[in-house]
Coordinates of C-alpha atoms in Angstrom, one line a residue:
M1 CA 93.5 72.7 74.7
R2 CA 93.2 75.2 77.5
F3 CA 91.6 74.1 80.8
T4 CA 88.7 76.5 80.4
T5 CA 88.0 75.2 76.9
R6 CA 88.1 71.6 78.2
L7 CA 85.8 72.5 81.1
F8 CA 83.4 74.2 78.7
V9 CA 83.3 71.1 76.4
V10 CA 82.8 68.7 79.3
Q11 CA 80.0 70.9 80.7
L12 CA 78.2 71.0 77.3
A13 CA 78.6 67.2 77.0
V14 CA 77.1 66.7 80.4
V15 CA 74.2 69.1 79.6
A16 CA 73.6 67.4 76.3
T17 CA 73.6 63.9 77.9
V18 CA 71.2 65.0 80.6
L19 CA 68.9 66.6 78.1
L20 CA 69.0 63.5 75.9
V21 CA 68.2 61.2 78.8
C22 CA 65.4 63.6 79.9
T23 CA 64.0 63.8 76.4
A24 CA 63.9 60.1 76.0
A25 CA 62.2 59.7 79.4
F26 CA 59.6 62.3 78.5
A27 CA 59.1 60.7 75.1
V28 CA 58.5 57.3 76.8
I29 CA 56.1 58.9 79.3
A30 CA 54.3 60.7 76.5
V31 CA 53.8 57.5 74.5
T32 CA 52.6 55.7 77.5
Q33 CA 50.2 58.4 78.4
V34 CA 48.8 58.4 74.9
R35 CA 48.4 54.6 74.8
N36 CA 46.8 54.7 78.2
A37 CA 44.4 57.4 77.2
A38 CA 43.4 55.4 74.1
E39 CA 42.8 52.3 76.2
E40 CA 40.8 54.2 78.7
N41 CA 38.7 55.8 76.0
A42 CA 38.0 52.4 74.3
L43 CA 37.0 50.9 77.7
N44 CA 34.6 53.8 78.4
I45 CA 32.9 53.5 75.0
A46 CA 32.6 49.7 75.3
R47 CA 31.0 50.0 78.8
S48 CA 28.6 52.6 77.5
V49 CA 27.5 50.5 74.5
A50 CA 27.3 47.3 76.6
A51 CA 25.1 49.0 79.2
T52 CA 22.5 50.2 76.6
P53 CA 19.2 48.3 77.2
E54 CA 18.5 47.8 73.5
V55 CA 21.9 46.2 73.0
R56 CA 21.5 43.9 76.0
T57 CA 18.1 42.8 74.8
A58 CA 19.2 42.2 71.2
V59 CA 22.3 40.3 72.2
A60 CA 20.3 38.2 74.6
R61 CA 17.8 37.4 71.9
W62 CA 20.5 36.3 69.4
S63 CA 22.3 34.2 72.1
D64 CA 19.1 32.4 72.9
D65 CA 18.7 31.5 69.1
P66 CA 20.6 28.2 68.7
G67 CA 21.2 28.8 65.0
T68 CA 23.8 31.0 63.3
P69 CA 22.3 34.4 62.2
A70 CA 22.6 35.4 58.6
G71 CA 24.9 38.3 57.7
A72 CA 22.2 39.9 55.5
E73 CA 19.8 39.9 58.4
L74 CA 22.3 41.5 60.7
A75 CA 23.4 44.2 58.3
D76 CA 20.3 46.2 58.7
G77 CA 19.7 45.2 62.3
P78 CA 19.6 47.6 65.3
L79 CA 22.9 46.4 66.6
Q80 CA 24.8 47.1 63.4
L81 CA 23.2 50.6 63.1
T82 CA 24.1 51.4 66.7
A83 CA 27.7 50.1 66.4
L84 CA 28.3 52.1 63.2
A85 CA 26.8 55.3 64.7
V86 CA 29.0 55.0 67.9
A87 CA 32.2 54.3 65.7
E88 CA 31.4 57.4 63.6
R89 CA 30.9 59.6 66.6
T90 CA 34.0 58.5 68.5
D91 CA 36.4 58.0 65.6
A92 CA 36.8 54.4 66.7
L93 CA 38.3 51.9 64.3
F94 CA 35.6 49.5 65.1
V95 CA 32.7 48.7 67.4
V96 CA 32.0 45.0 67.4
V97 CA 29.1 43.2 69.2
T98 CA 29.1 39.4 69.6
D99 CA 26.8 36.8 71.2
D100 CA 27.9 34.2 73.7
H101 CA 29.5 32.1 71.0
G102 CA 31.7 34.9 69.6
I103 CA 29.4 35.4 66.5
R104 CA 29.7 38.9 65.2
L105 CA 26.4 40.7 65.5
A106 CA 27.8 44.1 64.5
H107 CA 31.0 44.9 62.6
P108 CA 32.3 47.7 60.4
N109 CA 32.7 45.3 57.6
P110 CA 29.3 43.8 56.8
Q111 CA 30.9 40.8 55.2
R112 CA 32.2 39.8 58.6
L113 CA 28.8 39.6 60.2
G114 CA 27.8 36.2 61.4
E115 CA 31.4 35.0 61.6
T116 CA 33.3 34.2 64.8
V117 CA 35.7 36.9 66.1
S118 CA 39.5 36.3 65.5
T119 CA 40.5 37.2 69.1
P120 CA 39.8 35.3 72.3
F121 CA 36.6 36.1 74.1
D122 CA 36.5 33.5 76.9
R123 CA 37.6 35.9 79.7
V124 CA 35.0 38.4 78.7
L125 CA 32.2 35.8 78.7
A126 CA 33.5 34.9 82.2
G127 CA 32.6 38.4 83.3
E128 CA 36.0 40.2 83.0
E129 CA 36.8 43.4 81.2
V130 CA 39.8 43.1 79.0
V131 CA 41.9 46.0 77.7
D132 CA 44.9 45.2 75.5
W133 CA 46.7 45.8 72.2
E134 CA 45.8 43.1 69.8
V135 CA 46.0 42.3 66.1
G136 CA 42.7 41.4 64.4
T137 CA 41.1 41.4 61.0
L138 CA 41.4 45.3 61.0
G139 CA 45.0 45.4 62.1
R140 CA 46.8 46.3 65.4
S141 CA 44.7 48.3 67.7
A142 CA 44.1 49.3 71.3
R143 CA 40.9 47.5 72.2
A144 CA 38.6 47.1 75.2
K145 CA 36.2 44.2 75.6
V146 CA 33.3 44.4 78.0
P147 CA 30.7 41.7 78.7
V148 CA 27.1 42.3 77.8
L149 CA 24.8 41.2 80.6
A150 CA 21.4 39.7 80.1
P151 CA 18.5 42.1 80.8
D152 CA 17.7 40.2 83.9
G153 CA 21.3 40.4 85.1
S154 CA 21.8 36.6 85.1
G155 CA 25.2 36.7 83.4
P156 CA 27.1 37.6 80.2
V157 CA 25.3 36.9 77.0
G158 CA 27.9 38.4 74.7
E159 CA 30.6 41.1 74.4
V160 CA 31.2 44.6 73.1
S161 CA 34.7 45.2 71.6
V162 CA 35.8 48.8 70.8
G163 CA 39.2 49.4 69.2
F164 CA 41.3 52.4 68.1
E165 CA 43.8 52.1 65.3
E166 CA 47.4 52.4 66.5
G167 CA 48.2 55.1 63.9
S168 CA 45.3 57.3 65.0
V169 CA 46.3 56.8 68.7
L170 CA 49.8 58.2 68.0
D171 CA 48.6 61.1 65.8
D172 CA 49.2 63.6 68.6
L173 CA 52.6 62.1 69.5
P174 CA 54.7 64.1 67.0
A175 CA 53.4 67.4 68.3
V176 CA 54.3 66.3 71.9
L177 CA 57.7 65.1 70.9
L178 CA 58.3 68.3 68.9
A179 CA 57.4 70.4 72.1
I180 CA 59.9 68.2 74.1
G181 CA 62.6 68.7 71.5
V182 CA 62.1 72.5 71.4
A183 CA 62.3 72.6 75.2
A184 CA 65.5 70.5 75.1
L185 CA 67.1 72.8 72.5
L186 CA 66.2 75.8 74.6
A187 CA 67.7 74.2 77.7
L188 CA 70.8 73.3 75.6
G189 CA 71.1 77.0 74.5
V190 CA 70.8 78.1 78.2
G191 CA 73.5 75.6 79.1
I192 CA 75.8 76.9 76.4
A193 CA 75.2 80.5 77.4
A194 CA 75.8 79.7 81.1
G195 CA 79.0 77.8 80.2
S196 CA 80.3 80.7 78.2
V197 CA 79.6 83.1 81.1
L198 CA 81.3 80.8 83.6
R199 CA 84.2 80.4 81.3
R200 CA 84.8 84.1 81.0
R201 CA 84.2 84.6 84.7
W202 CA 86.8 81.9 85.5
E203 CA 89.4 83.4 83.3
K204 CA 88.7 86.9 84.7
T205 CA 88.9 85.6 88.3
T206 CA 92.1 83.6 87.7
L207 CA 93.7 86.3 85.5
G208 CA 93.8 83.7 82.7
L209 CA 96.0 81.3 84.7
Q210 CA 95.5 77.6 84.2
P211 CA 95.1 75.2 87.1
E212 CA 98.7 73.9 86.8
E213 CA 99.9 77.5 86.8
L214 CA 97.8 78.2 89.9
T215 CA 99.3 75.1 91.6
A216 CA 102.8 76.3 90.8
L217 CA 101.9 79.8 92.0
V218 CA 100.7 78.5 95.4
Q219 CA 103.9 76.4 95.8
Q220 CA 106.0 79.4 95.0
Q221 CA 104.1 81.6 97.3
T222 CA 104.4 79.1 100.2
A223 CA 108.1 78.7 99.5
V224 CA 108.7 82.5 99.4
L225 CA 106.5 83.3 102.5
D226 CA 108.1 80.6 104.6
G227 CA 111.6 81.1 103.3
V228 CA 112.1 84.8 104.3
G229 CA 112.1 86.5 107.7
D230 CA 110.0 89.4 106.6
G231 CA 106.3 89.4 107.1
V232 CA 103.9 89.6 104.2
L233 CA 100.3 90.6 104.1
A234 CA 98.3 90.5 100.8
L235 CA 95.1 92.6 100.6
D236 CA 92.5 92.4 97.9
E237 CA 91.0 95.5 96.3
S238 CA 88.4 95.7 99.1
G239 CA 91.1 95.8 101.8
V240 CA 90.5 92.2 103.1
V241 CA 93.5 90.2 104.1
R242 CA 93.8 87.2 101.8
V243 CA 97.4 86.1 102.6
A244 CA 99.2 86.4 105.9
S245 CA 102.6 84.8 106.6
E246 CA 103.4 83.5 110.0
A247 CA 106.1 86.1 110.3
A248 CA 103.6 88.9 109.6
E249 CA 101.2 87.7 112.2
R250 CA 104.0 87.3 114.7
L251 CA 105.5 90.7 114.2
L252 CA 102.1 92.5 114.2
G253 CA 100.6 90.4 117.0
L254 CA 97.8 89.0 114.9
T255 CA 96.0 85.7 114.9
G256 CA 93.5 84.5 112.3
S257 CA 93.8 87.6 110.2
V258 CA 93.0 86.0 106.8
G259 CA 89.5 86.9 105.6
Q260 CA 89.2 89.9 107.8
P261 CA 89.3 93.6 106.7
L262 CA 92.5 95.4 107.6
A263 CA 90.6 98.1 109.5
A264 CA 89.0 95.4 111.8
L265 CA 92.4 94.0 112.9
P266 CA 93.9 95.1 116.2
L267 CA 96.6 97.3 114.6
P268 CA 97.7 100.9 115.3
D269 CA 95.9 103.5 113.4
T270 CA 99.2 104.7 111.9
I271 CA 99.7 101.3 110.1
V272 CA 96.1 101.1 108.9
S273 CA 96.3 104.7 107.5
A274 CA 99.7 104.1 105.9
V275 CA 98.5 101.0 104.1
E276 CA 95.3 102.6 103.0
H277 CA 97.2 105.6 101.5
G278 CA 100.1 103.4 100.2
L279 CA 102.7 105.2 102.3
P280 CA 105.7 103.4 103.8
M281 CA 106.7 103.7 107.5
H282 CA 110.3 103.3 108.5
H283 CA 109.8 103.2 112.3
V284 CA 106.6 102.2 114.0
V285 CA 106.3 100.6 117.3
V286 CA 103.9 97.6 117.6
G287 CA 104.0 96.0 121.0
H288 CA 107.6 95.7 121.9
R289 CA 109.0 95.8 118.4
V290 CA 110.1 98.5 116.0
L291 CA 108.9 97.7 112.5
A292 CA 109.3 99.1 109.0
V293 CA 106.2 98.8 106.8
D294 CA 106.3 99.0 103.0
V295 CA 103.2 99.0 100.8
H296 CA 103.3 97.9 97.2
P297 CA 100.2 98.1 95.0
V298 CA 99.6 95.2 92.7
R299 CA 98.3 95.6 89.2
R300 CA 97.8 93.3 86.2
D301 CA 96.7 94.4 82.8
G302 CA 95.6 97.7 84.2
R303 CA 93.5 96.2 86.9
E304 CA 94.1 96.9 90.6
L305 CA 94.3 93.7 92.5
G306 CA 95.1 95.1 95.9
D307 CA 98.3 95.7 98.0
V308 CA 101.1 93.7 99.3
V309 CA 102.4 94.8 102.7
I310 CA 106.0 93.9 103.7
V311 CA 106.7 94.0 107.4
R312 CA 110.3 94.1 108.6
D313 CA 111.6 93.8 112.2
H314 CA 114.0 96.7 112.8
T315 CA 114.1 96.4 116.6
D316 CA 117.7 95.2 116.7
V317 CA 118.8 97.8 114.2
A318 CA 117.1 100.6 116.2
E319 CA 118.7 99.4 119.4
L320 CA 122.1 99.2 117.8
G321 CA 121.5 102.7 116.4
E322 CA 120.7 104.1 119.9
Q323 CA 123.7 102.4 121.4
L324 CA 126.0 103.6 118.6
S325 CA 124.8 107.1 118.9
S326 CA 125.4 107.1 122.7
V327 CA 128.8 105.6 122.3
Q328 CA 129.7 108.1 119.6
T329 CA 128.7 110.9 121.9
V330 CA 130.9 109.6 124.7
T331 CA 133.7 108.9 122.3
G332 CA 133.5 112.5 121.1
A333 CA 133.6 113.8 124.7
L334 CA 136.6 111.6 125.5
R335 CA 138.4 112.8 122.4
V336 CA 137.8 116.5 123.5
Q337 CA 139.1 115.7 126.9
R338 CA 142.2 113.9 125.5
H339 CA 142.9 116.9 123.3
E340 CA 142.5 119.4 126.1
F341 CA 144.6 117.2 128.5
S342 CA 147.3 117.0 125.8
N343 CA 147.4 120.8 125.5
R344 CA 147.8 121.2 129.2
L345 CA 150.6 118.7 129.3
H346 CA 152.3 120.7 126.6
V347 CA 151.9 123.8 128.7
A348 CA 153.5 122.1 131.7
A349 CA 156.3 120.7 129.6
G350 CA 156.9 124.2 128.2
L351 CA 157.2 125.7 131.7
I352 CA 159.7 123.0 132.7
D353 CA 161.7 123.5 129.5
A354 CA 161.8 127.3 130.3
E355 CA 163.1 126.4 133.7
R356 CA 160.1 128.0 135.3
I357 CA 159.8 125.2 137.8
A358 CA 157.7 127.1 140.3
D359 CA 155.2 128.1 137.7
A360 CA 155.0 124.5 136.4
R361 CA 154.5 123.2 139.9
A362 CA 151.7 125.6 140.5
F363 CA 150.1 124.7 137.2
L364 CA 150.2 121.0 138.0
D365 CA 148.8 121.6 141.5
E366 CA 145.9 123.4 139.9
L367 CA 145.2 120.5 137.6
L368 CA 145.3 118.1 140.5
E369 CA 142.8 120.2 142.4
R370 CA 140.1 120.8 139.7
G371 CA 140.8 118.0 137.2
S372 CA 142.4 117.7 133.9
V373 CA 139.5 119.1 131.9
P374 CA 136.8 121.5 133.2
I375 CA 133.4 119.7 133.1
A376 CA 130.1 121.6 133.3
V377 CA 128.4 119.0 135.4
A378 CA 127.8 119.8 139.0
G379 CA 128.6 116.9 141.4
I380 CA 130.2 114.8 138.7
E381 CA 132.9 113.8 141.2
R382 CA 130.2 111.6 142.8
V383 CA 130.4 109.3 139.8
D384 CA 133.5 107.1 139.8
D385 CA 132.9 105.3 136.5
L386 CA 134.9 107.1 133.7
F387 CA 132.4 106.1 131.0
L388 CA 129.5 107.6 132.9
Q389 CA 131.6 110.7 133.5
A390 CA 132.3 111.0 129.8
L391 CA 128.6 110.4 129.0
L392 CA 127.4 113.1 131.4
A393 CA 130.1 115.5 130.1
A394 CA 129.0 115.0 126.5
K395 CA 125.3 115.4 127.3
A396 CA 126.1 118.5 129.4
T397 CA 127.9 120.1 126.4
E398 CA 124.9 119.4 124.1
A399 CA 122.5 120.6 126.8
A400 CA 124.3 123.9 127.3
A401 CA 123.4 124.8 123.7
S402 CA 119.8 124.7 124.8
G403 CA 120.4 126.6 128.0
V404 CA 120.0 123.5 130.2
S405 CA 122.5 122.5 132.9
I406 CA 123.0 118.9 134.1
A407 CA 123.8 118.0 137.6
V408 CA 124.5 114.7 139.5
G409 CA 122.2 114.0 142.4
D410 CA 123.5 114.1 146.0
D411 CA 122.4 110.5 146.6
T412 CA 124.5 109.0 143.8
L413 CA 126.4 105.9 144.8
V414 CA 127.7 103.4 142.3
L415 CA 130.1 100.6 143.5
G416 CA 131.8 98.9 140.5
E417 CA 132.2 99.8 136.9
L418 CA 130.1 99.4 133.8
A419 CA 130.4 96.0 132.1
R420 CA 127.8 96.6 129.3
V421 CA 128.6 100.1 128.2
E422 CA 126.4 100.2 125.1
D423 CA 123.2 99.1 126.9
A424 CA 123.8 101.6 129.7
A425 CA 124.6 104.4 127.3
A426 CA 121.6 103.8 125.1
V427 CA 119.0 103.9 128.0
V428 CA 120.6 106.5 130.2
G429 CA 121.5 108.7 127.2
N430 CA 117.9 108.6 125.9
L431 CA 116.5 109.5 129.2
I432 CA 118.8 112.5 129.5
D433 CA 118.0 113.6 126.0
N434 CA 114.3 113.6 126.7
A435 CA 114.8 115.4 130.0
V436 CA 116.9 118.1 128.3
T437 CA 114.2 118.6 125.6
A438 CA 111.6 118.9 128.3
A439 CA 113.6 121.3 130.5
A440 CA 114.3 123.5 127.5
R441 CA 110.6 124.2 127.3
G442 CA 110.3 125.1 130.9
A443 CA 111.0 128.2 132.9
E444 CA 114.3 129.3 134.3
P445 CA 116.4 127.7 135.8
R446 CA 116.4 125.0 133.2
R447 CA 118.0 122.0 134.9
V448 CA 118.3 118.2 134.7
E449 CA 119.4 116.1 137.6
V450 CA 120.7 112.6 137.2
T451 CA 121.2 110.1 140.0
F452 CA 122.9 106.8 139.9
F453 CA 122.5 103.8 142.3
G454 CA 124.2 100.5 142.4
D455 CA 122.0 97.5 143.3
G456 CA 124.3 94.5 143.1
D457 CA 125.1 94.2 139.3
A458 CA 122.2 96.4 138.4
L459 CA 122.5 100.1 137.6
V460 CA 119.5 102.2 138.8
T461 CA 119.1 105.7 137.3
T462 CA 116.7 108.5 138.0
V463 CA 116.4 111.5 135.7
A464 CA 114.4 114.6 136.8
D465 CA 113.9 117.7 134.7
S466 CA 112.5 121.2 135.3
G467 CA 110.1 121.1 132.3
P468 CA 106.3 121.4 132.2
G469 CA 105.8 117.8 133.1
V470 CA 103.8 115.1 131.4
P471 CA 100.1 115.9 130.5
A472 CA 97.5 113.9 132.3
G473 CA 96.3 110.8 130.4
R474 CA 99.3 110.7 128.0
D475 CA 101.1 107.5 127.5
V476 CA 104.7 108.6 127.2
F477 CA 105.9 105.1 126.1
A478 CA 103.5 104.9 123.2
P479 CA 105.0 105.6 119.8
A480 CA 104.4 108.9 118.1
A481 CA 101.3 109.1 116.0
E482 CA 103.3 110.5 113.0
P483 CA 106.8 111.9 112.4
A484 CA 105.5 115.4 112.8
D485 CA 104.2 114.8 116.3
D486 CA 105.4 117.5 118.6
R487 CA 104.9 115.7 121.9
I488 CA 107.7 116.2 124.4
R489 CA 107.6 112.8 125.9
G490 CA 107.5 109.7 123.8
R491 CA 108.7 111.4 120.7
G492 CA 109.6 108.9 118.0
I493 CA 110.7 105.6 119.3
G494 CA 113.2 106.6 122.0
L495 CA 111.3 105.8 125.2
P496 CA 109.6 102.7 123.9
L497 CA 112.9 101.4 122.6
S498 CA 114.6 102.2 125.9
R499 CA 112.0 100.3 127.8
E500 CA 112.3 97.4 125.4
L501 CA 116.0 97.3 125.8
A502 CA 115.8 97.5 129.6
R503 CA 113.2 94.7 129.7
R504 CA 115.4 92.5 127.5
L505 CA 118.1 92.9 130.3
G506 CA 115.5 91.9 132.9
G507 CA 114.9 95.5 134.0
D508 CA 112.5 98.3 133.1
V509 CA 112.0 102.0 132.4
W510 CA 109.1 103.7 134.1
L511 CA 107.7 107.1 135.0
I512 CA 108.0 107.9 138.8
D513 CA 106.4 111.4 138.8
P514 CA 104.6 113.1 135.8
G515 CA 105.2 116.5 137.4
G516 CA 103.3 119.5 136.2
S517 CA 102.4 120.9 139.6
G518 CA 103.2 124.5 138.6
S519 CA 106.3 125.0 140.8
A520 CA 109.7 126.0 139.6
A521 CA 110.8 122.4 139.6
S522 CA 107.7 120.7 138.4
G523 CA 109.1 118.5 135.7
A524 CA 108.8 114.7 135.3
V525 CA 110.9 112.1 137.0
F526 CA 111.9 108.9 135.1
A527 CA 113.7 105.8 136.3
A528 CA 115.5 102.9 134.8
R529 CA 116.9 99.7 136.2
L530 CA 119.4 97.8 134.1
P531 CA 120.5 94.4 135.6
G532 CA 123.8 92.9 134.7
V533 CA 125.5 96.2 133.5
L534 CA 127.8 96.5 136.6
R535 CA 130.7 94.4 137.6
G536 CA 133.1 94.4 140.6
A537 CA 130.5 95.7 143.0
E538 CA 130.7 92.8 145.5
P539 CA 134.5 92.7 145.7
H540 CA 134.5 96.5 146.3
L541 CA 132.1 96.0 149.3
E542 CA 134.4 93.3 150.8
E543 CA 137.4 95.6 150.5
D544 CA 135.5 98.4 152.3
D545 CA 134.4 96.0 155.1
S546 CA 138.0 94.9 155.6

């Protein structure tokens, strides 16, 4: 039997039990009220008859007579006529009047006149009013006994007993019980209807899953959410977060997100818009992380249940991509230089083989004077590190296609060589790329100036361009609002990622001067400090001092 069926049966059993108990209680109360009403009615009639002056006078007269009255004499007497009239008017079973010896002076059966009553009368003659259910010559009845006082009020001289037959008392009880039964059946019907509605609502809410299936589902969900590194957010059809794994809250920088609408969470508008439209985002910067966000709608039996948002941390992948791109650029430049140098060696060897020694000597002297490969970077001789030379040469070749020249600043001084080539290439290369893009949008001459400084084991770099500068109020380190964003600074994830990489090394990337003053060289100036990327700086200083 399904859980919902069992629950429905139990609910009906509870309702039926409650109704049965309530019906029994109401029936007992109804019977008690009917009996009490009969007793109260009998008592009031008895009091009324006992208080009649004619009855008091007649009963006192018979009590004073020491003999026993004859039944024939009493049958036509005033007491008998009064008692019969009262019984007829009130539908009482009997109205009996006795003297102080219990002799019946009035009775529904004339043959009983002059006889002693069959029920006790001592308490009544003592002045008490007695109400009870007793069995007499006329059967079981609800009766009330009231003392009849002497006309002068000296004391009881007899009693008046009024009784109602048990059957007549309970005549109205079936109608009362029927009404109670009808009400109970109506309540049972309401209970059945409510149980059916709740059953259908339960199955709709739980998608027909039974409790044991829900328990297994929760266990599986916990195992899955805690067992993977990706973050998971589950939204219902109203956009309210119902499930949030620890990884999701950590990656998105959230706390206590369960139960809150997605739009109310402190998330970038790009993520909220992407989730609402069901669009994935491959690179979005949240805090200091580069994330990928996938949105998967959830449907069951044609019903939309909401969305599941998968959040993946791509920070390391993006950093490696930046580093690899820079290294590939430098590698390509070195390959070109090697090829060109090889060609020149072939020329020198050919001159020697042709015994043109003077020409070969002049050719080699020219190589020694201006380098093995011509490099279009002004002042590159100020940079001693071969990797930085190759990086600048590669960037200069790319920049030349945009009409931008790259130069090395006059203040460049780097003692030592690069120890962490990939990190330096990723940050410096990205700053140069952004500067070249900005300079290409500026006026002639389009120029980028790069300056390197050595600070112990830290490499400090400044990059200035001749572009239009950074507009006021724009955060160049914020991620782009969308892939089509045409901002010069902060496009995509380059600058935010460069800053994050520098900060992981203990350094930073910042904007020195936003530029935009309107002069020929009004571009922005960026700086980066990368601790731990240089080696051999201190020994070099000691050799110079010696």
